[in-house]
Amino acid sequence: RFSQTALVQQLAPPGTLSDNGKQLTMEITAVLGNWQGQVIGGTFPLLQRLGGSKNSAVFLTELRGEGSRKAAIKLIPASARNAETLVSRWEMISGLSHPNLIRLFHTGQCEIGATPLVYAVMEHAEEDLSQIVPLRPLTPAEAEEMLSPLVDVLSYIHEKGLVHGHIKPSNIMAVGDQLKLASDSIHAPDESGARPRELSVYDAPETATGRILPAADVWSLGATLVTALTQHPPVWQESPPGELILPEPLAEPFHTIVRECLRRHPGERCTLAQIKARLQP
């Protein structure tokens, strides 16, 4: 579905840095270049750096006991206080199963040098949407092919009583010819520390309160759809306040879907079922 080969460069999940998080971030930055060749948990070799952020690192690894398949391993600095919480969440995610959800195979804790880390070993994706959008917008047909499975997998997540909380182009990936949504940010709506540290246009306004409900995922889906179709995210006009400005006109049914997703009040947004109905009237 996408034509650029790359693994998603994800931000660290919220609530993973300890009180001395700045120090850990400096340590991660300082030693990042030396991590290649390390073996995590005695099992997962760090073969090649694929991406990351100032608070995380993503490497290529392999599942040796499963036909030496490629996998990705994400490493995040964490304190003893919150490492158990994050590992527990990732263990819960590993029990989820949907054809459009990136599989999470293993998780645990380790150290590199003096840096305590948590890690997640997940399905390796060759492509992500954030790499293709700067080059060209998706066609309406491609946008529909993207949106339909995203609605399906989000419906599955919400039916489990969970939310994604981090939908954006870089978390929409392709494994082979199948679209998949990154899974490592999934959490319960009332999970402590679930709010992203820095909000973006992909985060619903109510996310600032720290409680992320399913309606917030609908907002993120709408903002991502705008970006995919126009190469630019939506913006909000200051005067009159709350007026949504789209980078360019959208064809139906995308125009209506976006307008109904990007309503300021969560209760006024459309549901995933309504989006599905508009795609298949």
PDB file of C-alpha atoms in Angstrom:
ATOM      1  CA  ARG A   1       0.000   0.000   0.000  1.00  0.00           C
ATOM      2  CA  PHE A   2       2.925   2.345   0.574  1.00  0.00           C
ATOM      3  CA  SER A   3       6.045   2.684  -1.560  1.00  0.00           C
ATOM      4  CA  GLN A   4       8.696   3.699   0.980  1.00  0.00           C
ATOM      5  CA  THR A   5      10.629   1.073   2.963  1.00  0.00           C
ATOM      6  CA  ALA A   6      11.141   2.095   6.593  1.00  0.00           C
ATOM      7  CA  LEU A   7      10.190   1.116  10.094  1.00  0.00           C
ATOM      8  CA  VAL A   8       8.095   3.488  12.144  1.00  0.00           C
ATOM      9  CA  GLN A   9      10.029   5.971  14.268  1.00  0.00           C
ATOM     10  CA  GLN A  10       7.788   5.897  17.286  1.00  0.00           C
ATOM     11  CA  LEU A  11       7.777   8.089  20.345  1.00  0.00           C
ATOM     12  CA  ALA A  12       8.194   6.411  23.693  1.00  0.00           C
ATOM     13  CA  PRO A  13       4.853   5.497  25.270  1.00  0.00           C
ATOM     14  CA  PRO A  14       3.712   8.035  27.868  1.00  0.00           C
ATOM     15  CA  GLY A  15       4.656   7.650  31.487  1.00  0.00           C
ATOM     16  CA  THR A  16       7.847   5.657  30.882  1.00  0.00           C
ATOM     17  CA  LEU A  17      10.489   8.121  32.042  1.00  0.00           C
ATOM     18  CA  SER A  18      11.468   8.170  35.695  1.00  0.00           C
ATOM     19  CA  ASP A  19      12.147  11.228  37.845  1.00  0.00           C
ATOM     20  CA  ASN A  20      15.668  11.236  36.499  1.00  0.00           C
ATOM     21  CA  GLY A  21      14.342  10.816  32.971  1.00  0.00           C
ATOM     22  CA  LYS A  22      16.483  13.630  31.601  1.00  0.00           C
ATOM     23  CA  GLN A  23      19.610  11.885  32.814  1.00  0.00           C
ATOM     24  CA  LEU A  24      18.470   8.589  31.286  1.00  0.00           C
ATOM     25  CA  THR A  25      17.723  10.366  28.004  1.00  0.00           C
ATOM     26  CA  MET A  26      21.237  11.785  27.970  1.00  0.00           C
ATOM     27  CA  GLU A  27      22.616   8.310  28.647  1.00  0.00           C
ATOM     28  CA  ILE A  28      20.558   6.802  25.836  1.00  0.00           C
ATOM     29  CA  THR A  29      21.768   9.477  23.427  1.00  0.00           C
ATOM     30  CA  ALA A  30      25.375   9.047  24.494  1.00  0.00           C
ATOM     31  CA  VAL A  31      25.526   5.272  24.074  1.00  0.00           C
ATOM     32  CA  LEU A  32      23.045   4.781  21.238  1.00  0.00           C
ATOM     33  CA  GLY A  33      25.769   4.328  18.675  1.00  0.00           C
ATOM     34  CA  ASN A  34      27.378   1.583  20.755  1.00  0.00           C
ATOM     35  CA  TRP A  35      24.266  -0.554  21.225  1.00  0.00           C
ATOM     36  CA  GLN A  36      24.482  -2.404  17.926  1.00  0.00           C
ATOM     37  CA  GLY A  37      25.778  -5.894  18.629  1.00  0.00           C
ATOM     38  CA  GLN A  38      24.338  -6.072  22.138  1.00  0.00           C
ATOM     39  CA  VAL A  39      22.120  -9.064  22.932  1.00  0.00           C
ATOM     40  CA  ILE A  40      19.005  -8.247  24.931  1.00  0.00           C
ATOM     41  CA  GLY A  41      17.856 -10.804  27.452  1.00  0.00           C
ATOM     42  CA  GLY A  42      20.441 -13.229  26.112  1.00  0.00           C
ATOM     43  CA  THR A  43      18.153 -13.803  23.128  1.00  0.00           C
ATOM     44  CA  PHE A  44      17.562 -10.749  20.948  1.00  0.00           C
ATOM     45  CA  PRO A  45      20.597  -9.305  19.110  1.00  0.00           C
ATOM     46  CA  LEU A  46      20.571  -5.634  18.153  1.00  0.00           C
ATOM     47  CA  LEU A  47      21.396  -6.010  14.468  1.00  0.00           C
ATOM     48  CA  GLN A  48      20.747  -2.565  13.034  1.00  0.00           C
ATOM     49  CA  ARG A  49      19.254   0.665  14.301  1.00  0.00           C
ATOM     50  CA  LEU A  50      15.958   1.341  12.533  1.00  0.00           C
ATOM     51  CA  GLY A  51      14.763   4.507  14.223  1.00  0.00           C
ATOM     52  CA  GLY A  52      13.491   5.890  17.478  1.00  0.00           C
ATOM     53  CA  SER A  53      13.319   9.202  19.276  1.00  0.00           C
ATOM     54  CA  LYS A  54      15.238  11.038  21.967  1.00  0.00           C
ATOM     55  CA  ASN A  55      13.519   8.771  24.495  1.00  0.00           C
ATOM     56  CA  SER A  56      13.618   5.437  22.682  1.00  0.00           C
ATOM     57  CA  ALA A  57      15.544   3.318  20.232  1.00  0.00           C
ATOM     58  CA  VAL A  58      14.249   0.771  17.704  1.00  0.00           C
ATOM     59  CA  PHE A  59      16.542  -1.935  16.343  1.00  0.00           C
ATOM     60  CA  LEU A  60      16.236  -4.796  13.934  1.00  0.00           C
ATOM     61  CA  THR A  61      16.448  -8.144  15.707  1.00  0.00           C
ATOM     62  CA  GLU A  62      15.414 -11.713  15.021  1.00  0.00           C
ATOM     63  CA  LEU A  63      13.289 -14.435  16.562  1.00  0.00           C
ATOM     64  CA  ARG A  64      15.831 -17.215  16.524  1.00  0.00           C
ATOM     65  CA  GLY A  65      13.525 -19.886  17.836  1.00  0.00           C
ATOM     66  CA  GLU A  66      10.899 -19.186  15.197  1.00  0.00           C
ATOM     67  CA  GLY A  67      12.715 -19.686  11.923  1.00  0.00           C
ATOM     68  CA  SER A  68      15.039 -16.708  12.491  1.00  0.00           C
ATOM     69  CA  ARG A  69      12.332 -14.282  11.423  1.00  0.00           C
ATOM     70  CA  LYS A  70      13.026 -10.567  11.417  1.00  0.00           C
ATOM     71  CA  ALA A  71      11.517  -8.569  14.249  1.00  0.00           C
ATOM     72  CA  ALA A  72      11.818  -5.099  15.720  1.00  0.00           C
ATOM     73  CA  ILE A  73      12.836  -4.406  19.295  1.00  0.00           C
ATOM     74  CA  LYS A  74      12.021  -1.147  21.043  1.00  0.00           C
ATOM     75  CA  LEU A  75      14.056  -0.011  24.056  1.00  0.00           C
ATOM     76  CA  ILE A  76      12.928   2.655  26.505  1.00  0.00           C
ATOM     77  CA  PRO A  77      14.614   3.922  29.696  1.00  0.00           C
ATOM     78  CA  ALA A  78      12.454   3.324  32.741  1.00  0.00           C
ATOM     79  CA  SER A  79      12.709   3.358  36.526  1.00  0.00           C
ATOM     80  CA  ALA A  80      11.988   0.376  38.742  1.00  0.00           C
ATOM     81  CA  ARG A  81       8.795   2.166  39.765  1.00  0.00           C
ATOM     82  CA  ASN A  82       7.171   2.220  36.343  1.00  0.00           C
ATOM     83  CA  ALA A  83       9.004  -0.568  34.511  1.00  0.00           C
ATOM     84  CA  GLU A  84       6.682  -3.229  35.934  1.00  0.00           C
ATOM     85  CA  THR A  85       3.648  -1.206  34.871  1.00  0.00           C
ATOM     86  CA  LEU A  86       4.868  -0.870  31.306  1.00  0.00           C
ATOM     87  CA  VAL A  87       5.910  -4.515  31.025  1.00  0.00           C
ATOM     88  CA  SER A  88       2.520  -5.565  32.405  1.00  0.00           C
ATOM     89  CA  ARG A  89       0.767  -3.414  29.806  1.00  0.00           C
ATOM     90  CA  TRP A  90       2.852  -4.850  26.989  1.00  0.00           C
ATOM     91  CA  GLU A  91       2.140  -8.395  28.217  1.00  0.00           C
ATOM     92  CA  MET A  92      -1.555  -7.574  28.009  1.00  0.00           C
ATOM     93  CA  ILE A  93      -1.108  -6.254  24.460  1.00  0.00           C
ATOM     94  CA  SER A  94       0.699  -9.456  23.447  1.00  0.00           C
ATOM     95  CA  GLY A  95      -2.549 -11.299  24.136  1.00  0.00           C
ATOM     96  CA  LEU A  96      -4.442  -9.249  21.551  1.00  0.00           C
ATOM     97  CA  SER A  97      -4.924 -10.761  18.116  1.00  0.00           C
ATOM     98  CA  HIS A  98      -6.209  -8.986  15.022  1.00  0.00           C
ATOM     99  CA  PRO A  99      -4.979  -9.217  11.416  1.00  0.00           C
ATOM    100  CA  ASN A 100      -4.507  -5.428  11.294  1.00  0.00           C
ATOM    101  CA  LEU A 101      -2.597  -5.092  14.570  1.00  0.00           C
ATOM    102  CA  ILE A 102       1.192  -5.326  14.882  1.00  0.00           C
ATOM    103  CA  ARG A 103       1.958  -8.432  16.934  1.00  0.00           C
ATOM    104  CA  LEU A 104       3.936  -8.024  20.143  1.00  0.00           C
ATOM    105  CA  PHE A 105       5.951 -11.180  20.864  1.00  0.00           C
ATOM    106  CA  HIS A 106       8.061 -10.573  23.960  1.00  0.00           C
ATOM    107  CA  THR A 107       8.667  -7.927  26.618  1.00  0.00           C
ATOM    108  CA  GLY A 108      10.932  -7.580  29.618  1.00  0.00           C
ATOM    109  CA  GLN A 109      13.536  -5.540  31.470  1.00  0.00           C
ATOM    110  CA  CYS A 110      17.268  -5.269  30.885  1.00  0.00           C
ATOM    111  CA  GLU A 111      20.265  -2.979  31.293  1.00  0.00           C
ATOM    112  CA  ILE A 112      22.771  -1.629  28.825  1.00  0.00           C
ATOM    113  CA  GLY A 113      25.694  -0.247  30.725  1.00  0.00           C
ATOM    114  CA  ALA A 114      24.126   1.462  33.721  1.00  0.00           C
ATOM    115  CA  THR A 115      20.892   2.323  31.921  1.00  0.00           C
ATOM    116  CA  PRO A 116      17.802   0.368  33.053  1.00  0.00           C
ATOM    117  CA  LEU A 117      15.505  -0.351  30.125  1.00  0.00           C
ATOM    118  CA  VAL A 118      12.266  -2.024  29.194  1.00  0.00           C
ATOM    119  CA  TYR A 119      11.951  -3.639  25.808  1.00  0.00           C
ATOM    120  CA  ALA A 120       9.269  -4.944  23.492  1.00  0.00           C
ATOM    121  CA  VAL A 121       9.917  -7.312  20.598  1.00  0.00           C
ATOM    122  CA  MET A 122       7.305  -6.894  17.898  1.00  0.00           C
ATOM    123  CA  GLU A 123       6.467  -7.682  14.323  1.00  0.00           C
ATOM    124  CA  HIS A 124       8.794  -6.057  11.822  1.00  0.00           C
ATOM    125  CA  ALA A 125       7.088  -3.658   9.417  1.00  0.00           C
ATOM    126  CA  GLU A 126       8.740  -2.679   6.162  1.00  0.00           C
ATOM    127  CA  GLU A 127       6.720   0.484   5.496  1.00  0.00           C
ATOM    128  CA  ASP A 128       4.856   3.268   7.266  1.00  0.00           C
ATOM    129  CA  LEU A 129       2.567   6.037   6.122  1.00  0.00           C
ATOM    130  CA  SER A 130       4.707   8.894   7.426  1.00  0.00           C
ATOM    131  CA  GLN A 131       7.359   8.033   4.861  1.00  0.00           C
ATOM    132  CA  ILE A 132       5.073   8.246   1.834  1.00  0.00           C
ATOM    133  CA  VAL A 133       2.943  11.297   2.739  1.00  0.00           C
ATOM    134  CA  PRO A 134       5.791  13.812   2.183  1.00  0.00           C
ATOM    135  CA  LEU A 135       6.232  12.399  -1.327  1.00  0.00           C
ATOM    136  CA  ARG A 136       2.610  12.257  -2.439  1.00  0.00           C
ATOM    137  CA  PRO A 137      -0.941  12.185  -1.061  1.00  0.00           C
ATOM    138  CA  LEU A 138      -2.926   8.982  -1.070  1.00  0.00           C
ATOM    139  CA  THR A 139      -5.509   8.632  -3.796  1.00  0.00           C
ATOM    140  CA  PRO A 140      -9.156   8.311  -2.695  1.00  0.00           C
ATOM    141  CA  ALA A 141      -9.005   4.576  -3.454  1.00  0.00           C
ATOM    142  CA  GLU A 142      -5.867   4.184  -1.343  1.00  0.00           C
ATOM    143  CA  ALA A 143      -7.414   6.239   1.459  1.00  0.00           C
ATOM    144  CA  GLU A 144     -10.417   3.936   1.536  1.00  0.00           C
ATOM    145  CA  GLU A 145      -8.143   0.883   1.565  1.00  0.00           C
ATOM    146  CA  MET A 146      -6.347   2.440   4.542  1.00  0.00           C
ATOM    147  CA  LEU A 147      -9.400   3.619   6.440  1.00  0.00           C
ATOM    148  CA  SER A 148     -11.495   0.451   6.326  1.00  0.00           C
ATOM    149  CA  PRO A 149      -9.000  -1.851   8.127  1.00  0.00           C
ATOM    150  CA  LEU A 150      -8.152   0.932  10.589  1.00  0.00           C
ATOM    151  CA  VAL A 151     -11.824   1.184  11.539  1.00  0.00           C
ATOM    152  CA  ASP A 152     -11.933  -2.603  11.940  1.00  0.00           C
ATOM    153  CA  VAL A 153      -8.894  -2.827  14.215  1.00  0.00           C
ATOM    154  CA  LEU A 154      -9.941   0.197  16.288  1.00  0.00           C
ATOM    155  CA  SER A 155     -13.377  -1.366  16.755  1.00  0.00           C
ATOM    156  CA  TYR A 156     -11.639  -4.507  18.026  1.00  0.00           C
ATOM    157  CA  ILE A 157      -9.496  -2.486  20.463  1.00  0.00           C
ATOM    158  CA  HIS A 158     -12.493  -0.546  21.781  1.00  0.00           C
ATOM    159  CA  GLU A 159     -14.548  -3.720  22.193  1.00  0.00           C
ATOM    160  CA  LYS A 160     -11.791  -4.978  24.505  1.00  0.00           C
ATOM    161  CA  GLY A 161     -12.330  -1.908  26.700  1.00  0.00           C
ATOM    162  CA  LEU A 162      -9.051  -0.349  25.536  1.00  0.00           C
ATOM    163  CA  VAL A 163      -7.947   2.692  23.542  1.00  0.00           C
ATOM    164  CA  HIS A 164      -5.043   3.217  21.180  1.00  0.00           C
ATOM    165  CA  GLY A 165      -4.214   6.807  22.083  1.00  0.00           C
ATOM    166  CA  HIS A 166      -1.483   7.327  19.511  1.00  0.00           C
ATOM    167  CA  ILE A 167      -2.934   7.146  16.000  1.00  0.00           C
ATOM    168  CA  LYS A 168      -0.877   9.118  13.492  1.00  0.00           C
ATOM    169  CA  PRO A 169       0.769   8.422  10.115  1.00  0.00           C
ATOM    170  CA  SER A 170       3.964   6.949  11.579  1.00  0.00           C
ATOM    171  CA  ASN A 171       1.959   4.315  13.457  1.00  0.00           C
ATOM    172  CA  ILE A 172       0.144   3.089  10.337  1.00  0.00           C
ATOM    173  CA  MET A 173       2.359   0.435   8.804  1.00  0.00           C
ATOM    174  CA  ALA A 174       2.419  -2.297   6.215  1.00  0.00           C
ATOM    175  CA  VAL A 175       3.707  -5.820   6.742  1.00  0.00           C
ATOM    176  CA  GLY A 176       3.954  -7.348   3.312  1.00  0.00           C
ATOM    177  CA  ASP A 177       0.772  -6.228   1.574  1.00  0.00           C
ATOM    178  CA  GLN A 178      -1.265  -5.939   4.787  1.00  0.00           C
ATOM    179  CA  LEU A 179      -1.918  -2.697   6.640  1.00  0.00           C
ATOM    180  CA  LYS A 180      -1.274  -2.874  10.394  1.00  0.00           C
ATOM    181  CA  LEU A 181      -1.598  -0.467  13.297  1.00  0.00           C
ATOM    182  CA  ALA A 182       1.213  -0.150  15.846  1.00  0.00           C
ATOM    183  CA  SER A 183       0.152  -1.730  19.109  1.00  0.00           C
ATOM    184  CA  ASP A 184       2.605  -0.770  21.849  1.00  0.00           C
ATOM    185  CA  SER A 185       0.682   2.339  22.976  1.00  0.00           C
ATOM    186  CA  ILE A 186      -2.641   0.541  23.615  1.00  0.00           C
ATOM    187  CA  HIS A 187      -3.871   1.023  27.168  1.00  0.00           C
ATOM    188  CA  ALA A 188      -6.917   1.232  29.408  1.00  0.00           C
ATOM    189  CA  PRO A 189      -8.765   4.587  29.250  1.00  0.00           C
ATOM    190  CA  ASP A 190      -8.107   5.332  32.913  1.00  0.00           C
ATOM    191  CA  GLU A 191      -4.486   4.199  32.978  1.00  0.00           C
ATOM    192  CA  SER A 192      -2.289   6.533  35.001  1.00  0.00           C
ATOM    193  CA  GLY A 193       0.198   8.512  32.937  1.00  0.00           C
ATOM    194  CA  ALA A 194      -1.548   7.771  29.651  1.00  0.00           C
ATOM    195  CA  ARG A 195      -1.485  11.368  28.408  1.00  0.00           C
ATOM    196  CA  PRO A 196       1.219  12.113  25.800  1.00  0.00           C
ATOM    197  CA  ARG A 197       3.902  14.467  27.057  1.00  0.00           C
ATOM    198  CA  GLU A 198       3.576  16.746  24.032  1.00  0.00           C
ATOM    199  CA  LEU A 199       0.211  17.085  22.330  1.00  0.00           C
ATOM    200  CA  SER A 200      -0.046  17.339  18.555  1.00  0.00           C
ATOM    201  CA  VAL A 201      -2.832  17.910  16.058  1.00  0.00           C
ATOM    202  CA  TYR A 202      -3.414  14.150  16.136  1.00  0.00           C
ATOM    203  CA  ASP A 203      -4.340  14.301  19.836  1.00  0.00           C
ATOM    204  CA  ALA A 204      -7.927  15.222  20.693  1.00  0.00           C
ATOM    205  CA  PRO A 205      -8.355  18.407  22.775  1.00  0.00           C
ATOM    206  CA  GLU A 206      -9.602  16.466  25.809  1.00  0.00           C
ATOM    207  CA  THR A 207      -6.395  14.427  25.830  1.00  0.00           C
ATOM    208  CA  ALA A 208      -4.836  17.259  27.842  1.00  0.00           C
ATOM    209  CA  THR A 209      -6.941  16.169  30.831  1.00  0.00           C
ATOM    210  CA  GLY A 210      -5.115  12.834  30.935  1.00  0.00           C
ATOM    211  CA  ARG A 211      -8.133  10.640  30.157  1.00  0.00           C
ATOM    212  CA  ILE A 212      -8.163   9.164  26.658  1.00  0.00           C
ATOM    213  CA  LEU A 213     -11.513   7.713  25.598  1.00  0.00           C
ATOM    214  CA  PRO A 214     -12.493   5.947  22.339  1.00  0.00           C
ATOM    215  CA  ALA A 215     -13.730   9.280  20.939  1.00  0.00           C
ATOM    216  CA  ALA A 216     -10.132  10.536  21.088  1.00  0.00           C
ATOM    217  CA  ASP A 217      -9.106   7.756  18.692  1.00  0.00           C
ATOM    218  CA  VAL A 218     -11.854   8.914  16.319  1.00  0.00           C
ATOM    219  CA  TRP A 219     -10.357  12.432  16.367  1.00  0.00           C
ATOM    220  CA  SER A 220      -6.887  11.051  15.647  1.00  0.00           C
ATOM    221  CA  LEU A 221      -8.245   8.967  12.801  1.00  0.00           C
ATOM    222  CA  GLY A 222      -9.832  12.051  11.223  1.00  0.00           C
ATOM    223  CA  ALA A 223      -6.663  14.120  11.523  1.00  0.00           C
ATOM    224  CA  THR A 224      -4.603  11.289  10.040  1.00  0.00           C
ATOM    225  CA  LEU A 225      -7.022  10.964   7.121  1.00  0.00           C
ATOM    226  CA  VAL A 226      -6.664  14.678   6.318  1.00  0.00           C
ATOM    227  CA  THR A 227      -2.870  14.368   6.334  1.00  0.00           C
ATOM    228  CA  ALA A 228      -2.921  11.280   4.122  1.00  0.00           C
ATOM    229  CA  LEU A 229      -5.147  12.930   1.513  1.00  0.00           C
ATOM    230  CA  THR A 230      -3.576  16.416   1.466  1.00  0.00           C
ATOM    231  CA  GLN A 231      -0.028  15.954   2.821  1.00  0.00           C
ATOM    232  CA  HIS A 232      -0.873  18.484   5.556  1.00  0.00           C
ATOM    233  CA  PRO A 233      -2.687  18.119   8.894  1.00  0.00           C
ATOM    234  CA  PRO A 234      -5.816  20.180   9.636  1.00  0.00           C
ATOM    235  CA  VAL A 235      -5.521  23.469  11.518  1.00  0.00           C
ATOM    236  CA  TRP A 236      -7.896  25.435  13.727  1.00  0.00           C
ATOM    237  CA  GLN A 237      -8.732  29.058  13.052  1.00  0.00           C
ATOM    238  CA  GLU A 238      -8.445  31.384  16.048  1.00  0.00           C
ATOM    239  CA  SER A 239     -11.207  33.758  14.950  1.00  0.00           C
ATOM    240  CA  PRO A 240     -13.951  32.723  14.895  1.00  0.00           C
ATOM    241  CA  PRO A 241     -12.732  30.232  17.494  1.00  0.00           C
ATOM    242  CA  GLY A 242     -12.993  26.561  16.756  1.00  0.00           C
ATOM    243  CA  GLU A 243     -13.343  26.876  12.975  1.00  0.00           C
ATOM    244  CA  LEU A 244     -11.720  23.884  11.285  1.00  0.00           C
ATOM    245  CA  ILE A 245      -9.588  24.689   8.237  1.00  0.00           C
ATOM    246  CA  LEU A 246      -8.754  21.895   5.819  1.00  0.00           C
ATOM    247  CA  PRO A 247      -5.644  22.239   3.636  1.00  0.00           C
ATOM    248  CA  GLU A 248      -7.804  21.646   0.565  1.00  0.00           C
ATOM    249  CA  PRO A 249     -11.318  20.426  -0.280  1.00  0.00           C
ATOM    250  CA  LEU A 250     -11.869  16.700   0.173  1.00  0.00           C
ATOM    251  CA  ALA A 251     -14.014  14.427  -1.937  1.00  0.00           C
ATOM    252  CA  GLU A 252     -16.928  12.587  -0.380  1.00  0.00           C
ATOM    253  CA  PRO A 253     -17.290  10.576   1.720  1.00  0.00           C
ATOM    254  CA  PHE A 254     -14.004  11.793   3.220  1.00  0.00           C
ATOM    255  CA  HIS A 255     -15.130  15.394   3.677  1.00  0.00           C
ATOM    256  CA  THR A 256     -18.087  14.369   5.822  1.00  0.00           C
ATOM    257  CA  ILE A 257     -16.086  11.756   7.741  1.00  0.00           C
ATOM    258  CA  VAL A 258     -13.382  14.279   8.609  1.00  0.00           C
ATOM    259  CA  ARG A 259     -15.878  16.933   9.711  1.00  0.00           C
ATOM    260  CA  GLU A 260     -17.647  14.440  11.962  1.00  0.00           C
ATOM    261  CA  CYS A 261     -14.406  13.059  13.415  1.00  0.00           C
ATOM    262  CA  LEU A 262     -12.903  16.464  14.186  1.00  0.00           C
ATOM    263  CA  ARG A 263     -15.618  17.921  16.380  1.00  0.00           C
ATOM    264  CA  ARG A 264     -14.309  19.650  19.486  1.00  0.00           C
ATOM    265  CA  HIS A 265     -16.788  17.985  21.834  1.00  0.00           C
ATOM    266  CA  PRO A 266     -16.178  14.201  22.119  1.00  0.00           C
ATOM    267  CA  GLY A 267     -19.891  13.452  22.362  1.00  0.00           C
ATOM    268  CA  GLU A 268     -20.551  15.088  19.000  1.00  0.00           C
ATOM    269  CA  ARG A 269     -18.064  12.980  17.044  1.00  0.00           C
ATOM    270  CA  CYS A 270     -19.139  10.166  14.797  1.00  0.00           C
ATOM    271  CA  THR A 271     -18.655   6.552  15.809  1.00  0.00           C
ATOM    272  CA  LEU A 272     -16.514   3.969  14.065  1.00  0.00           C
ATOM    273  CA  ALA A 273     -19.691   2.223  12.917  1.00  0.00           C
ATOM    274  CA  GLN A 274     -20.862   5.452  11.283  1.00  0.00           C
ATOM    275  CA  ILE A 275     -17.531   5.816   9.485  1.00  0.00           C
ATOM    276  CA  LYS A 276     -17.874   2.250   8.221  1.00  0.00           C
ATOM    277  CA  ALA A 277     -21.391   2.975   7.008  1.00  0.00           C
ATOM    278  CA  ARG A 278     -20.226   6.048   5.067  1.00  0.00           C
ATOM    279  CA  LEU A 279     -17.516   3.982   3.378  1.00  0.00           C
ATOM    280  CA  GLN A 280     -20.065   1.320   2.440  1.00  0.00           C
ATOM    281  CA  PRO A 281     -23.420   3.077   2.092  1.00  0.00           C
TER     282      PRO A 281
END
